[in-house]
Coordinates of C-alpha atoms and ligand atoms in Angstrom, one line a residue:
X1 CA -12.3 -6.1 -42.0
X2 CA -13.4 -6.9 -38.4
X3 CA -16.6 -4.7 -37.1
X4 CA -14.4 -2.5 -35.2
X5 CA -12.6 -1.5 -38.1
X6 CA -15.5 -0.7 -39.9
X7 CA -16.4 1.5 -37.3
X8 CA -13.9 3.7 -37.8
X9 CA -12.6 3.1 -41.7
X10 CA -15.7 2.6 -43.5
X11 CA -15.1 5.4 -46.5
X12 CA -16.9 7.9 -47.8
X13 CA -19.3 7.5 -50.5
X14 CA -17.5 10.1 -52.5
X15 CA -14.4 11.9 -51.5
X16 CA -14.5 14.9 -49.4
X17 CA -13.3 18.1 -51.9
X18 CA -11.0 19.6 -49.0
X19 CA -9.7 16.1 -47.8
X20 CA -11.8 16.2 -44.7
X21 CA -11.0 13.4 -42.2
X22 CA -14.3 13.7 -40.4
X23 CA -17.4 13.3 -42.7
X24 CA -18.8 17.0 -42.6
X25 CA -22.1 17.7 -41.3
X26 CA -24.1 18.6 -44.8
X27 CA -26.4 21.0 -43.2
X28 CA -28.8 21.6 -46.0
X29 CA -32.3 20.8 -47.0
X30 CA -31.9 20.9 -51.0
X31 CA -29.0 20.0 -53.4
X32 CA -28.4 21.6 -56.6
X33 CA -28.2 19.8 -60.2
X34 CA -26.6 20.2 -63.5
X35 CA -29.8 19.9 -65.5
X36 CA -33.0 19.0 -65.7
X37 CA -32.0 15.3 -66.5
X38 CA -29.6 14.7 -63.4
X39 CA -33.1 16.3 -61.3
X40 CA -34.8 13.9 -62.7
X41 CA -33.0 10.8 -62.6
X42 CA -32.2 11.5 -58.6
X43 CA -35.8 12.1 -58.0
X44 CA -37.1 8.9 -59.4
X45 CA -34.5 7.2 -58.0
X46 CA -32.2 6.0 -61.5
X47 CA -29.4 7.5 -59.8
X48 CA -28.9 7.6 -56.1
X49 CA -27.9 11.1 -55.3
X50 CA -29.6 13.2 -52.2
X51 CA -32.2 16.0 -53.8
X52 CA -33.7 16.7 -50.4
X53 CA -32.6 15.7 -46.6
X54 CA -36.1 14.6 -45.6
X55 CA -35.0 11.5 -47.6
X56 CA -30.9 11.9 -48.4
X57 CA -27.9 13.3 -46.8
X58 CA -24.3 12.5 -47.3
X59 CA -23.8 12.7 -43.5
X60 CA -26.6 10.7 -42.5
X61 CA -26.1 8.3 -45.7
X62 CA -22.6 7.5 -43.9
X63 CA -23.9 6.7 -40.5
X64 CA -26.0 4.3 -42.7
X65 CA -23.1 2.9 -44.8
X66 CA -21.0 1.9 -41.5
X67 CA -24.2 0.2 -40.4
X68 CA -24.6 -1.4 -43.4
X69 CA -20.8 -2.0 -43.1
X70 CA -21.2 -3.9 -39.9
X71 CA -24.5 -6.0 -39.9
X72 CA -24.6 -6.9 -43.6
X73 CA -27.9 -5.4 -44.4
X74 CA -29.1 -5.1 -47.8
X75 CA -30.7 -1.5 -46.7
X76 CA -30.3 0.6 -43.7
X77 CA -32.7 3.7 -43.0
X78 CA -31.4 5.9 -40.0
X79 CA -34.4 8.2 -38.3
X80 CA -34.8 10.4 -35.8
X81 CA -35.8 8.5 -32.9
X82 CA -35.7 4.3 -31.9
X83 CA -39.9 5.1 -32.2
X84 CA -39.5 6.3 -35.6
X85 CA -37.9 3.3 -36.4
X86 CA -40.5 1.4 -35.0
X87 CA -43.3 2.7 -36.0
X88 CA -41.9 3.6 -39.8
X89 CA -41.1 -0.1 -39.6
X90 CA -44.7 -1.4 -38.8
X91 CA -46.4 0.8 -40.9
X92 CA -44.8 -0.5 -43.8
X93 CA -45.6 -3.5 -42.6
X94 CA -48.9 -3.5 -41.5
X95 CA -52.7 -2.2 -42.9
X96 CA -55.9 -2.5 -42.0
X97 CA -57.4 -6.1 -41.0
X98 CA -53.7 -7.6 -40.7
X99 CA -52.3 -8.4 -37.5
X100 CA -49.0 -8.2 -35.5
X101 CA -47.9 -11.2 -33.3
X102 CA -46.1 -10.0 -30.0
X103 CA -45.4 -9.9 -26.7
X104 CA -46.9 -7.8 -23.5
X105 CA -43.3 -7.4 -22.4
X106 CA -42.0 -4.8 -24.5
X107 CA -41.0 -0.8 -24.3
X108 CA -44.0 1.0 -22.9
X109 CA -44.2 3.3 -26.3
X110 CA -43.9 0.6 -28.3
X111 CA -46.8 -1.1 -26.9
X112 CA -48.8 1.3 -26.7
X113 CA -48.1 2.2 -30.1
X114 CA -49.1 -1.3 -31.0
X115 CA -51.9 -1.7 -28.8
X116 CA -53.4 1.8 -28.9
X117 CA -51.9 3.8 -32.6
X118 CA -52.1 1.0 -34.8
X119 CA -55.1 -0.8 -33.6
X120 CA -56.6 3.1 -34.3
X121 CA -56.2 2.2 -37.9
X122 CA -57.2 -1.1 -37.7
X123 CA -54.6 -3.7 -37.1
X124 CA -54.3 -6.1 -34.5
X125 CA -52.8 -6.6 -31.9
X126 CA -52.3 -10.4 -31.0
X127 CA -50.4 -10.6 -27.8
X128 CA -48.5 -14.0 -26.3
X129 CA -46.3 -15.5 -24.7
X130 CA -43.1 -15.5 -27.2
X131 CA -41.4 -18.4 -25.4
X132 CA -44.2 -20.7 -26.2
X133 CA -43.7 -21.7 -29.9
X134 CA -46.9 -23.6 -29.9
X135 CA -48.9 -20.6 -28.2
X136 CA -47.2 -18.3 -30.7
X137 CA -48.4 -20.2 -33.7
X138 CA -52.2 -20.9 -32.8
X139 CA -52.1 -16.9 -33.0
X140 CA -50.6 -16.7 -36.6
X141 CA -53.0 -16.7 -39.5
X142 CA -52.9 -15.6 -43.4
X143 CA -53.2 -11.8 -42.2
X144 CA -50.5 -12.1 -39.5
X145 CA -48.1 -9.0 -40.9
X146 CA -45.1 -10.0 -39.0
X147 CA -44.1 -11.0 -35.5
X148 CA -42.3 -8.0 -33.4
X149 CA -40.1 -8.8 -30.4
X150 CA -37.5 -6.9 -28.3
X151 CA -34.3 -9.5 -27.8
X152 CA -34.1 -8.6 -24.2
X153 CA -37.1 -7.3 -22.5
X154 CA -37.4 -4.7 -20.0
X155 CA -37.7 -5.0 -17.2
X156 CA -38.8 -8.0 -17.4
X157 CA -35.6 -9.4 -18.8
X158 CA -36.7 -12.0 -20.7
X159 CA -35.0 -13.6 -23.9
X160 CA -36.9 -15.6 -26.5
X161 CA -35.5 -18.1 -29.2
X162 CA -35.1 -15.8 -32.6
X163 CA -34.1 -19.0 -35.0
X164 CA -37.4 -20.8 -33.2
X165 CA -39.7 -17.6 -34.3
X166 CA -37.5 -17.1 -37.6
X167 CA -38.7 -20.4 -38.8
X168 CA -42.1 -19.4 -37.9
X169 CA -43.0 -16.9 -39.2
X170 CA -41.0 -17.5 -41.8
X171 CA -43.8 -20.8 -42.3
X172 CA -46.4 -18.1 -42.4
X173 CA -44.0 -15.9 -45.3
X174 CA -43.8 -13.2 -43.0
X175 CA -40.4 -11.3 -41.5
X176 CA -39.4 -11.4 -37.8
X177 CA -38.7 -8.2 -36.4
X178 CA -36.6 -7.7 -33.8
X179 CA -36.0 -4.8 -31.5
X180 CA -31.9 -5.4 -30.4
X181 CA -31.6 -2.2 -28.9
X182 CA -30.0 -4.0 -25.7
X183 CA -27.4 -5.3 -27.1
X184 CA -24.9 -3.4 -29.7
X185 CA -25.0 -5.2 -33.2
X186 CA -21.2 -4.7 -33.2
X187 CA -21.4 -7.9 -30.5
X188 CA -23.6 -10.3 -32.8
X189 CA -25.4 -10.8 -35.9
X190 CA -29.2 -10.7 -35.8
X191 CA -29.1 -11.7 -39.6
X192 CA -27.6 -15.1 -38.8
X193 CA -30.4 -15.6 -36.3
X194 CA -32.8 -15.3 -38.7
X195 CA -33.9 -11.6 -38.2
X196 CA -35.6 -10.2 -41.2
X197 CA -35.9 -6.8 -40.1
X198 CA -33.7 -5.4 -36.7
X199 CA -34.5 -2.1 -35.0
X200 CA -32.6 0.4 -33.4
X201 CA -33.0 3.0 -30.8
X202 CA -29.6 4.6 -31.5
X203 CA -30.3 7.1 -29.1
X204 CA -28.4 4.4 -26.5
X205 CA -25.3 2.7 -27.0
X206 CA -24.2 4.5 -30.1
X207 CA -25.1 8.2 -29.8
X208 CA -21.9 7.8 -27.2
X209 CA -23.0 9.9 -23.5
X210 CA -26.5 10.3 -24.6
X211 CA -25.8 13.2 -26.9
X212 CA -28.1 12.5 -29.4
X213 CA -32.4 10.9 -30.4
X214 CA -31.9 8.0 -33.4
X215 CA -32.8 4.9 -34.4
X216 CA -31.9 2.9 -37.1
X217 CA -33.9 0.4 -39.6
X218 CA -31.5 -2.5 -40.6
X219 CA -33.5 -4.5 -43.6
X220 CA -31.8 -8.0 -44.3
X221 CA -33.6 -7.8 -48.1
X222 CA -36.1 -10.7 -47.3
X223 CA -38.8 -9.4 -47.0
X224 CA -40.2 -8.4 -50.5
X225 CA -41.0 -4.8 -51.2
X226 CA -39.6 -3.6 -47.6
X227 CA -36.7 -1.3 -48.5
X228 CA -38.5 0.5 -51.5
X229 CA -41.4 1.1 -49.1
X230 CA -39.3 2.8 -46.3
X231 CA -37.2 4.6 -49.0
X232 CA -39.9 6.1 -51.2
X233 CA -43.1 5.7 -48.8
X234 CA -42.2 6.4 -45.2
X235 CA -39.2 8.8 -45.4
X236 CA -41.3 10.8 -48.3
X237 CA -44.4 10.6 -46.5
X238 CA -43.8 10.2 -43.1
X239 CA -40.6 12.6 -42.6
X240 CA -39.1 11.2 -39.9
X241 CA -35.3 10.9 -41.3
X242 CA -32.6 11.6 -39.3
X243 CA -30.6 14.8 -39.3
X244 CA -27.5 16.0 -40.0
X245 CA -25.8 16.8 -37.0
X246 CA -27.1 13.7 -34.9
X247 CA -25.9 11.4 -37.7
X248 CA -22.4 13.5 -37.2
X249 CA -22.7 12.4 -33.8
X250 CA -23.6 9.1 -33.7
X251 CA -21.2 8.2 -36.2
X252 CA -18.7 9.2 -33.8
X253 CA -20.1 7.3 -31.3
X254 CA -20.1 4.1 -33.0
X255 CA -16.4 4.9 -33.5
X256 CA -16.2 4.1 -29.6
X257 CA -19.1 1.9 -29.0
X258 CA -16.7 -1.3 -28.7
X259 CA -14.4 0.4 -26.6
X260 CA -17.4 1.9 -24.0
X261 CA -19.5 -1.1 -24.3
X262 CA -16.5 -3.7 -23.5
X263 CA -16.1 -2.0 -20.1
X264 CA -19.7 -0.9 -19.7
X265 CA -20.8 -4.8 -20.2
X266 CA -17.5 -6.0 -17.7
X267 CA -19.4 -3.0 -14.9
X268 CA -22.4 -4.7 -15.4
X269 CA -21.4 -8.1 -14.5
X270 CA -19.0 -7.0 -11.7
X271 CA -21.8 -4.7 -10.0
X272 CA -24.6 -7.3 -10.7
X273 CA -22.5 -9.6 -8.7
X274 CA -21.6 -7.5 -5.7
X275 CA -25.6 -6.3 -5.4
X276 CA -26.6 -10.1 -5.3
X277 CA -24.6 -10.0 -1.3
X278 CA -27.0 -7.5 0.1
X279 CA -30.0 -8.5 2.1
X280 CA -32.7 -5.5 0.8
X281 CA -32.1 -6.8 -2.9
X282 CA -34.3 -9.3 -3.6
X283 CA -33.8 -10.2 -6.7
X284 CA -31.1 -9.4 -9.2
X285 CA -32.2 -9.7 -12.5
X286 CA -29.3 -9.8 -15.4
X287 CA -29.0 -12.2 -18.1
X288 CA -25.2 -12.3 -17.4
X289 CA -25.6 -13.9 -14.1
X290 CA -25.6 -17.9 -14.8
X291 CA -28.1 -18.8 -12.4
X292 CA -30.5 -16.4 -14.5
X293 CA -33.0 -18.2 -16.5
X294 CA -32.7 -16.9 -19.5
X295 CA -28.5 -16.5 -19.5
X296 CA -27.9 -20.2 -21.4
X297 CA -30.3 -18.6 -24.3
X298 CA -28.7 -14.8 -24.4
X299 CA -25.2 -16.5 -24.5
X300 CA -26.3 -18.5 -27.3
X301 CA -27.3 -16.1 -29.3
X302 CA -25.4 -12.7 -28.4
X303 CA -22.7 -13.6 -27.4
X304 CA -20.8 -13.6 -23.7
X305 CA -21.6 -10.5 -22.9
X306 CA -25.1 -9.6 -21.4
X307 CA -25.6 -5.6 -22.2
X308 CA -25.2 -2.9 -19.6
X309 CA -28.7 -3.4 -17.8
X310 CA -30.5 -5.1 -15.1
X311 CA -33.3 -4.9 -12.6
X312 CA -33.5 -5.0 -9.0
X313 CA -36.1 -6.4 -7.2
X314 CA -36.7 -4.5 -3.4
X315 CA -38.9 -5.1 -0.5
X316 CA -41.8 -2.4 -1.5
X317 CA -43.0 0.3 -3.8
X318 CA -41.9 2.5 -0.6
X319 CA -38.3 1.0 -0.6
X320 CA -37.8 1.8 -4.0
X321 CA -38.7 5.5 -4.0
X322 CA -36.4 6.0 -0.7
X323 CA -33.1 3.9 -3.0
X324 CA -33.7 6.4 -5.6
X325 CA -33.9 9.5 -3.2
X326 CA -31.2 8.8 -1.6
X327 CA -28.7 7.9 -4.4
X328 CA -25.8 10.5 -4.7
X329 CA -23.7 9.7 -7.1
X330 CA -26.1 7.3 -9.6
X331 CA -28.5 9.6 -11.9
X332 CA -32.3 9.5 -11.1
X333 CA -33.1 9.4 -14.9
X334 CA -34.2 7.6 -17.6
X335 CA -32.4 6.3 -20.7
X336 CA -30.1 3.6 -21.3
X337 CA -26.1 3.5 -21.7
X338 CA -25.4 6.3 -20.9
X339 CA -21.3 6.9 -19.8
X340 CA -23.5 8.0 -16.2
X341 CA -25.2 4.9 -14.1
X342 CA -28.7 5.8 -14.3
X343 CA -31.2 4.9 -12.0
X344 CA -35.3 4.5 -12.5
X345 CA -38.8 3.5 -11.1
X346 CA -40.7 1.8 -14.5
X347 CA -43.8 0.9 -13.1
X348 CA -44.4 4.6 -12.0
X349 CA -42.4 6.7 -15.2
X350 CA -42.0 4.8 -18.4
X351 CA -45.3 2.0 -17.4
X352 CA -47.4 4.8 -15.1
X353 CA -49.7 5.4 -17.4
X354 CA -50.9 2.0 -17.9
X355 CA -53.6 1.1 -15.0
X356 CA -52.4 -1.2 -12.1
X357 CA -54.2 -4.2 -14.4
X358 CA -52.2 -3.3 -17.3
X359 CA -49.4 -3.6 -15.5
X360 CA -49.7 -6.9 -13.8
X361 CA -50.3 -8.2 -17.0
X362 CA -47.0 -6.7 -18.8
X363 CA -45.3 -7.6 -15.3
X364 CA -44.0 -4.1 -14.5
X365 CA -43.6 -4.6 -10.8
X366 CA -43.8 -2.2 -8.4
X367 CA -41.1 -3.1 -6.3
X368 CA -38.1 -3.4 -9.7
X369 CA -35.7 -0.5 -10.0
X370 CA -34.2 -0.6 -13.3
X371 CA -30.4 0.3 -13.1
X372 CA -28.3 1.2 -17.0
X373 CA -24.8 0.6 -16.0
X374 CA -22.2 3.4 -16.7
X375 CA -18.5 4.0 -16.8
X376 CA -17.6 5.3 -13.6
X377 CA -16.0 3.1 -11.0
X378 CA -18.3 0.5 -10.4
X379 CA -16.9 0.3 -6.3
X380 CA -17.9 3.8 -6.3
X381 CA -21.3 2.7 -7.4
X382 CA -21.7 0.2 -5.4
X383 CA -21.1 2.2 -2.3
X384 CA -23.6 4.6 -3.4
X385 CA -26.2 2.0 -4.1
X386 CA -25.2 0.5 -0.2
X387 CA -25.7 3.9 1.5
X388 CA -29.1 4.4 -0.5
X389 CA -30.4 0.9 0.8
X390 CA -29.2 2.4 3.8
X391 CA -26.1 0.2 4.5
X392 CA -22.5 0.8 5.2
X393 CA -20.3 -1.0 2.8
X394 CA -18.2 -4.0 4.4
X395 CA -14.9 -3.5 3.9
Ligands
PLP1 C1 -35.4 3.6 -25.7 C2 -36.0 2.5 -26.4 C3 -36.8 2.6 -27.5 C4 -37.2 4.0 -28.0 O1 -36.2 4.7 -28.5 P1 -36.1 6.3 -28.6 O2 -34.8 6.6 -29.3 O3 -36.2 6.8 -27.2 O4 -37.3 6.7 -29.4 C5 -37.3 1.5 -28.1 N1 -37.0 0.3 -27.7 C6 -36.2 0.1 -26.6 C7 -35.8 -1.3 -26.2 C8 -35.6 1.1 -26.0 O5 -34.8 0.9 -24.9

């Protein structure tokens, strides 16, 4: 079956008792047993059955089985935020005195939950430049834990070479792990690029309009002792599981993640085209465009479509505030594929509290809007985005 299919026709672990076509949302905590026995053998794990939903839920248990369904994981974990996935993730990974190899152009949370939470308990953080293979290796030693990159930065856009960091720290017998949260794993196969572990913050593309917080651990099985440890270390002692109702959701949304990203992806092109014509934009900075550095490697390795987001580079700090004030039809918010075009300032929301040193060095610029491209008619847009720079739209 293709990925699409999947989507939608993965079945049930076991068969609904009323012949329900939508998995039900199993809102409960506990699950009743037979006997002591069946108690027993859930709770050490001889049989896999849920005995408590900080750990197992039939509804969230399908939202992993389509996953699984799709990417060809060995194991897939869904939680209740693209954080908890990465810190759950890291925290298996990682103790104190080991070290995780990365990049200064990631997520502001994640970094600073690299560079502040985790160094807290004693791991380090090594941070370089991942398209420098030789730079990335003189940083790798026998307590390097893994190496952790996003697959399209933001908002710096940059895309590194996953089968040329695969092979290293695969050298070093450690996993690659990749944030893909940019670009749906319905469109390509992070396994095949060597990926050893992909993260998830579900909470964009798939929880369909932005209804829903998730993320989602995908564990290709090579990394030794990785699954068990998320199953019966983090969930148990961490408790950051997903829930019911958002797995409900989201499952739904992946139903109609092909069919919203396909035109969401097209938008993005088409928009990031027309914006390129107008004077006040400096820069516009999307993978898709081929004079982009970095679109020869994202085509290589996602696919031909380049994800429903890109940066704008403007005049001034001052310029940027006055876009965003004066849009009236795109959203000032944050978030990320959403149906609505959304609009925001990094440096000053999602990087403002890093110090203007921090910054520089992460390359959040003050003058980069960062635009998540929507459904709506992209002319409409557009002309929205032309009237906030102040222009009239020639016809
Ligand atoms: C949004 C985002 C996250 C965090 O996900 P949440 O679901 O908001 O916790 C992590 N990585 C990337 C690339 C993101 O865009």
């Amino acid at each position: 079956m293709k990925n699409q299919t999947k989507a939608i026709d993965t079945p049930f672990g076991k068969s609904d008792v009323y012949g329900s076509l939508s998995m039900p949302v199993y809102h409960t905590a506990a699950y009743e047993f037979e006997t002591a026995a069946d108690m027993a053998d859930a709770f050490t794990g001889r049989v896999i059955a849920p005995d408590y939903s900080r750990v197992m839920n039939p509804t969230v248990m399908y939202l992993e089985d389509k996953v699984k369904a799709i990417t060809g994981a060995s194991n897939v974990v869904a939680m209740s935020s693209g954080m908890a996935a990465i810190s759950n993730t890291l925290m298996a990974l990682a103790a104190a005195g080991k070290n995780i190899v990365t990049s200064r152009h990631m997520f502001g949370n994640t970094f600073a939950l690299i560079t502040d939470s985790l160094k807290r308990f004693g791991v380090e953080p090594r941070l370089c430049n991942l398209l420098d293979i030789d730079e990335v290796k003189s940083r790798m030693d026998e307590n390097t834990c893994c190496i952790f990159l996003e697959i399209i930065t933001n908002p710096q856009m940059e895309v590194a070479d996953l089968k040329a960091l695969a092979a290293l720290a695969h050298e070093y017998n450690v996993p690659l792990v990749a944030d893909t949260t940019v670009i749906p794993f319905t469109q390509f196969s992070a396994k095949e690029l060597g990926v050893d572990i992909e993260v998830v913050s579900s909470t964009k593309y798939l929880s369909g309009g932005a209804t829903t917080l998730g993320g989602l651990i995908m564990d290709y099985g090579t990394t030794r002792g990785f699954g068990q440890r998320i199953k019966n270390e983090m969930l148990f002692n961490f408790g950051a599981y997903m829930t019911p109702h958002v797995a409900y959701m989201q499952s739904l949304g992946l139903e109609t993640l092909d069919a919203r990203y396909r035109v969401q992806s097209q938008n993005t092109l088409y928009l990031a085209k027309k914006l390129c014509t107008l004077p006040q934009i400096k820069k516009v900075n999307y993978v898709g465009l081929e004079d982009n550095p970095y679109h020869a490697m994202a085509e290589k390795q996602f696919g031909k479509t380049a994800g429903a987001m890109m940066t704008i580079d403007l005049e001034s700090k001052e310029a940027c505030f006055a876009m965003i004030n004066n849009l009236k039809l795109v959203r000032r918010a944050t978030n990320l594929f959403d149906n609505k075009t959304l609009a925001i300032h990094p440096a000053s929301t999602i990087f403002g509290n890093f110090s203007d040193q921090e910054r520089a060095a992460m390359d959040v610029l003050d003058t980069t809007v960062r635009l998540s491209i929507g459904l709506e008619d992209m002319d409409d847009v557009f002309e929205d985005i032309c009237q906030a720079l102040g222009r009239q739209v020639d016809e």
